Amino acid sequence: HQDWVIHVQSTWKPILVANRFVLTFPWHKETDIEQVLLQAATTSENDKEPTKAQRSDYLELQLQGGIAFGTGEHPTTQLCLEWLSDILPTLVTKEESSANDDDDDDNHVWLMDYGAGSGILGMAACRLSQEIAAQSSTPVQHVRAIGVDIDVDACRIANENAQQNQVNMKNYLPPLSSAADDVSKALLLKAQQYAQAQLDQESTTTTSQSSTASNNDDNALFMPESLQTQQYQVCVANILAGPLMALAPTLAALLQPGGYLGLSGILQHLGEDVAEAYRQAGFVDVQVERTQGGWALVTGRKKLEE
């Protein structure tokens, strides 16, 4: 069994994503990263394409959960990461965000990663803002990311990932208050009941001392009331076209006026259908911004209040 684990781990190389990030797993060493960077540089040179081969050009994110909740290789993840890399440099500057300073006493840019999985998108946004701040001579607001997912294990893994990478991200089960209609509320209620049943079952299999600690940790998976009314400057969701269309009112309620929206997990031929659903939900400048490998990225902004 141990030999099999070692073999599987050896096949999971560090992953270069969006020409900006290197995703690693706990068993990777610096030499593994350097080897992948060297291979990427050699390939790009043969293809006569520009490449970043310097270690310092890449922001590292370490993932704890293996491939179970997403590694970043999929085109939809790369589309979202490229979009975040495009919008954040302007968004985190004081000039762009100063209008919100009075309402945001923590002085953060709030980002929602809806359907967070491993938390890779929210963590990447946090790391980008850290990097921008380190290189900027002017004040920069850091990203504070909140992730939601209906899978208890995904929330736990994402929180471990955030802690490991020292980023300001916390992951929760979706609150019922985020439901914009009865159908959405029923789906969220079912997910929370299932999650609570899992947590109750786990608590009965532990000792009294460890059960108390476990319950405290598990309760943290339910979003506190203080965050349930938070409005976000950015919302990114990498799910599937059908759920995204159903979630249009929910995501509209989460974003503040003028907020940025980035959606993927969308097959290319369904891109315009998703875009239209968000136009109907009150978003403007909605478009299929880019495609990759048969998948689409839909972007837009929430309409400003008149």
XYZ file of C-alpha atoms in Angstrom:
306
model
C 0.000 0.000 0.000
C 2.799 2.393 0.896
C 4.537 1.663 -2.419
C 1.299 2.481 -4.268
C 0.949 5.803 -2.432
C 4.539 6.721 -3.247
C 3.965 5.806 -6.902
C 0.814 7.922 -7.160
C 2.478 10.880 -5.479
C 5.410 10.658 -7.862
C 3.018 11.133 -10.808
C 1.617 14.374 -9.381
C 4.088 17.001 -10.447
C 3.911 20.687 -9.461
C 1.444 22.440 -11.749
C 2.031 25.749 -13.515
C -1.218 27.677 -13.946
C -2.073 30.871 -15.815
C 1.646 31.661 -16.213
C 1.512 33.045 -12.677
C 1.041 30.271 -10.121
C 2.792 27.040 -9.231
C 0.572 24.580 -7.381
C 2.307 22.053 -5.167
C 1.417 19.173 -2.869
C 2.916 18.546 0.581
C 5.494 16.015 -0.630
C 6.998 18.286 -3.281
C 10.479 19.680 -2.813
C 12.006 22.799 -4.274
C 13.877 20.639 -6.786
C 10.520 19.330 -8.099
C 9.369 22.896 -8.724
C 12.618 23.837 -10.438
C 12.364 20.804 -12.717
C 8.846 21.710 -13.838
C 9.885 25.320 -14.477
C 12.831 24.116 -16.548
C 10.600 21.812 -18.599
C 8.128 24.634 -19.209
C 10.886 26.983 -20.325
C 12.303 24.373 -22.706
C 8.885 23.638 -24.215
C 8.069 27.306 -24.710
C 11.469 27.961 -26.284
C 10.894 25.166 -28.792
C 7.459 26.604 -29.564
C 8.964 30.090 -29.842
C 6.589 31.412 -27.202
C 7.536 33.684 -24.306
C 7.724 32.033 -20.920
C 8.414 32.812 -17.292
C 11.065 30.423 -16.040
C 12.245 32.306 -12.984
C 11.120 30.857 -9.669
C 10.371 34.339 -8.353
C 7.877 34.929 -11.160
C 5.503 32.320 -9.726
C 3.348 32.479 -6.626
C 3.244 29.107 -4.879
C 0.044 27.606 -3.501
C 0.198 24.297 -1.660
C -2.855 22.040 -1.794
C -3.584 19.546 0.978
C -6.482 17.658 -0.536
C -4.801 15.989 -3.484
C -6.975 15.926 -6.592
C -10.281 15.392 -4.794
C -11.364 19.033 -4.843
C -9.482 20.480 -7.767
C -5.813 20.984 -8.583
C -6.020 23.940 -10.949
C -5.174 22.084 -14.143
C -8.663 22.298 -15.615
C -9.192 25.026 -18.248
C -12.045 26.559 -16.233
C -9.778 27.107 -13.236
C -7.127 28.622 -15.452
C -9.693 30.943 -17.045
C -10.766 32.170 -13.608
C -7.177 32.643 -12.433
C -6.296 34.650 -15.530
C -9.357 36.845 -14.967
C -8.455 37.448 -11.326
C -4.901 38.313 -12.378
C -6.331 40.901 -14.786
C -8.791 42.688 -12.493
C -7.095 42.649 -9.083
C -4.148 45.006 -9.702
C -6.566 47.881 -10.323
C -9.185 46.786 -7.841
C -6.919 46.595 -4.793
C -5.452 50.053 -5.270
C -6.773 52.893 -3.149
C -7.951 54.774 -6.227
C -10.314 51.971 -7.225
C -11.520 51.014 -3.770
C -11.459 54.272 -1.808
C -15.187 54.739 -2.307
C -15.761 51.685 -0.145
C -13.364 52.583 2.671
C -16.079 54.016 4.906
C -18.118 50.821 4.630
C -15.182 48.432 5.018
C -13.549 49.131 8.347
C -11.207 46.175 7.867
C -9.860 47.921 4.763
C -10.087 44.802 2.596
C -11.361 43.955 -0.832
C -13.983 41.307 -0.144
C -14.067 38.355 -2.548
C -16.576 35.519 -2.675
C -15.414 32.155 -4.060
C -18.736 30.400 -4.623
C -18.347 26.638 -4.915
C -14.808 26.952 -3.604
C -13.719 23.295 -3.669
C -10.048 23.327 -2.668
C -10.217 27.104 -2.243
C -7.718 27.685 -5.012
C -9.392 30.752 -6.529
C -9.859 32.623 -3.269
C -6.349 31.750 -2.116
C -4.878 32.871 -5.430
C -6.633 36.223 -5.114
C -5.238 36.672 -1.606
C -1.715 35.811 -2.741
C -1.986 38.192 -5.687
C -2.964 41.074 -3.417
C -0.067 40.228 -1.091
C 2.325 40.288 -4.042
C 0.903 43.551 -5.383
C 1.235 45.148 -1.947
C 4.842 43.976 -1.629
C 5.783 45.569 -4.951
C 3.674 48.734 -4.742
C 4.848 52.118 -3.508
C 1.238 53.222 -2.937
C -1.339 51.890 -0.444
C -2.973 48.613 -1.442
C -5.948 46.818 0.032
C -5.507 43.112 0.693
C -8.110 40.620 -0.450
C -10.220 38.927 2.186
C -11.783 35.837 0.627
C -14.824 33.919 1.772
C -15.476 30.550 0.163
C -18.661 28.528 0.241
C -19.238 24.922 -0.710
C -21.995 22.410 0.052
C -19.438 19.667 0.748
C -18.281 19.500 4.378
C -15.008 17.812 3.458
C -14.308 20.429 0.790
C -14.776 23.212 3.362
C -12.408 21.511 5.767
C -9.754 20.892 3.130
C -10.063 24.451 1.826
C -9.598 25.822 5.344
C -6.510 23.652 5.813
C -5.192 24.930 2.486
C -5.795 28.551 3.493
C -4.024 28.050 6.801
C -1.095 26.298 5.144
C -0.707 29.115 2.616
C -1.152 31.850 5.239
C -3.892 33.685 3.361
C -6.946 35.524 4.639
C -9.600 33.044 3.505
C -12.291 31.164 5.398
C -14.656 28.582 3.942
C -18.202 27.820 5.031
C -21.328 25.987 4.077
C -23.697 28.368 2.259
C -26.029 30.283 4.609
C -29.762 30.021 4.063
C -29.897 33.804 3.924
C -28.020 33.725 0.614
C -30.934 31.988 -1.108
C -32.733 34.362 -3.446
C -35.799 32.161 -3.996
C -37.648 29.173 -2.545
C -35.926 26.679 -4.837
C -32.468 27.867 -3.845
C -33.456 27.886 -0.182
C -34.680 24.282 -0.374
C -31.408 23.155 -1.954
C -29.312 24.942 0.656
C -31.447 23.617 3.506
C -31.002 20.075 2.237
C -27.233 20.562 2.033
C -27.042 21.971 5.562
C -29.174 19.170 6.987
C -26.936 16.601 5.331
C -23.847 18.377 6.646
C -25.257 18.556 10.166
C -26.090 14.830 10.053
C -22.468 14.123 9.127
C -21.189 16.283 11.947
C -23.542 14.667 14.470
C -22.462 11.198 13.385
C -18.786 12.104 13.741
C -19.289 13.584 17.203
C -20.744 10.307 18.517
C -17.655 8.342 17.480
C -15.153 10.425 19.437
C -14.312 10.688 23.087
C -15.926 13.434 25.145
C -12.794 15.574 25.090
C -12.113 15.268 21.374
C -15.809 15.595 20.589
C -15.904 19.040 22.153
C -12.962 20.178 20.057
C -14.465 18.612 16.948
C -17.823 20.296 17.466
C -16.160 23.672 17.905
C -14.348 23.162 14.610
C -17.439 21.847 12.853
C -19.624 24.715 14.022
C -17.127 27.053 12.374
C -18.226 25.603 9.025
C -21.553 27.424 9.382
C -21.200 31.036 8.293
C -21.477 33.515 11.186
C -24.305 36.038 11.029
C -21.830 38.889 10.730
C -20.790 37.597 7.294
C -24.233 36.654 6.008
C -25.072 40.245 5.072
C -21.625 41.066 3.696
C -21.557 42.387 0.153
C -18.561 41.605 -2.011
C -16.553 43.564 -4.544
C -15.677 40.391 -6.452
C -17.478 37.096 -6.923
C -15.917 34.176 -8.773
C -17.770 30.907 -9.294
C -16.427 27.866 -11.118
C -19.282 25.363 -11.055
C -21.427 24.268 -14.024
C -23.705 26.155 -16.408
C -27.002 24.861 -14.997
C -26.318 25.673 -11.342
C -24.780 29.006 -12.325
C -27.944 30.060 -14.144
C -30.039 29.062 -11.129
C -27.676 30.974 -8.836
C -27.932 34.266 -10.742
C -30.260 35.934 -8.159
C -28.133 34.604 -5.286
C -24.869 35.937 -6.691
C -26.557 39.235 -7.576
C -27.538 39.622 -3.908
C -23.972 38.890 -2.770
C -22.292 41.512 -4.929
C -22.279 45.198 -4.143
C -23.273 47.628 -6.927
C -20.443 47.812 -9.413
C -19.002 44.511 -8.195
C -17.080 42.222 -10.530
C -18.407 38.808 -11.592
C -16.399 35.955 -13.104
C -18.022 32.621 -13.961
C -16.686 29.413 -15.435
C -17.350 25.694 -15.445
C -19.350 26.564 -18.547
C -19.179 24.583 -21.768
C -18.473 26.967 -24.615
C -21.781 26.412 -26.389
C -23.661 27.345 -23.193
C -21.747 30.558 -22.565
C -24.335 32.884 -24.052
C -27.155 31.171 -22.131
C -25.352 31.836 -18.856
C -24.583 35.409 -19.906
C -28.261 36.079 -20.620
C -29.317 34.702 -17.228
C -27.052 37.247 -15.541
C -28.233 40.104 -17.723
C -31.746 39.275 -16.563
C -30.496 39.291 -12.947
C -29.310 42.895 -13.229
C -25.726 42.597 -14.410
C -24.225 44.813 -17.101
C -21.328 44.427 -19.531
C -21.960 40.669 -19.444
C -19.996 38.776 -22.051
C -18.246 35.547 -22.892
C -14.855 37.126 -22.296
C -12.635 34.223 -23.322
C -12.633 30.500 -24.048
C -10.162 27.665 -23.626
C -10.390 23.993 -24.534
C -14.130 24.107 -25.172
C -14.889 25.972 -21.926
C -15.997 29.575 -21.452
C -15.466 32.407 -18.988
C -18.429 34.753 -18.545
C -17.810 38.112 -16.895
C -19.863 41.153 -15.954
C -20.514 43.770 -13.297
C -23.476 44.371 -11.062
C -25.407 47.423 -12.170
C -24.708 50.580 -10.205
C -27.582 52.009 -8.218
C -29.228 55.023 -9.855
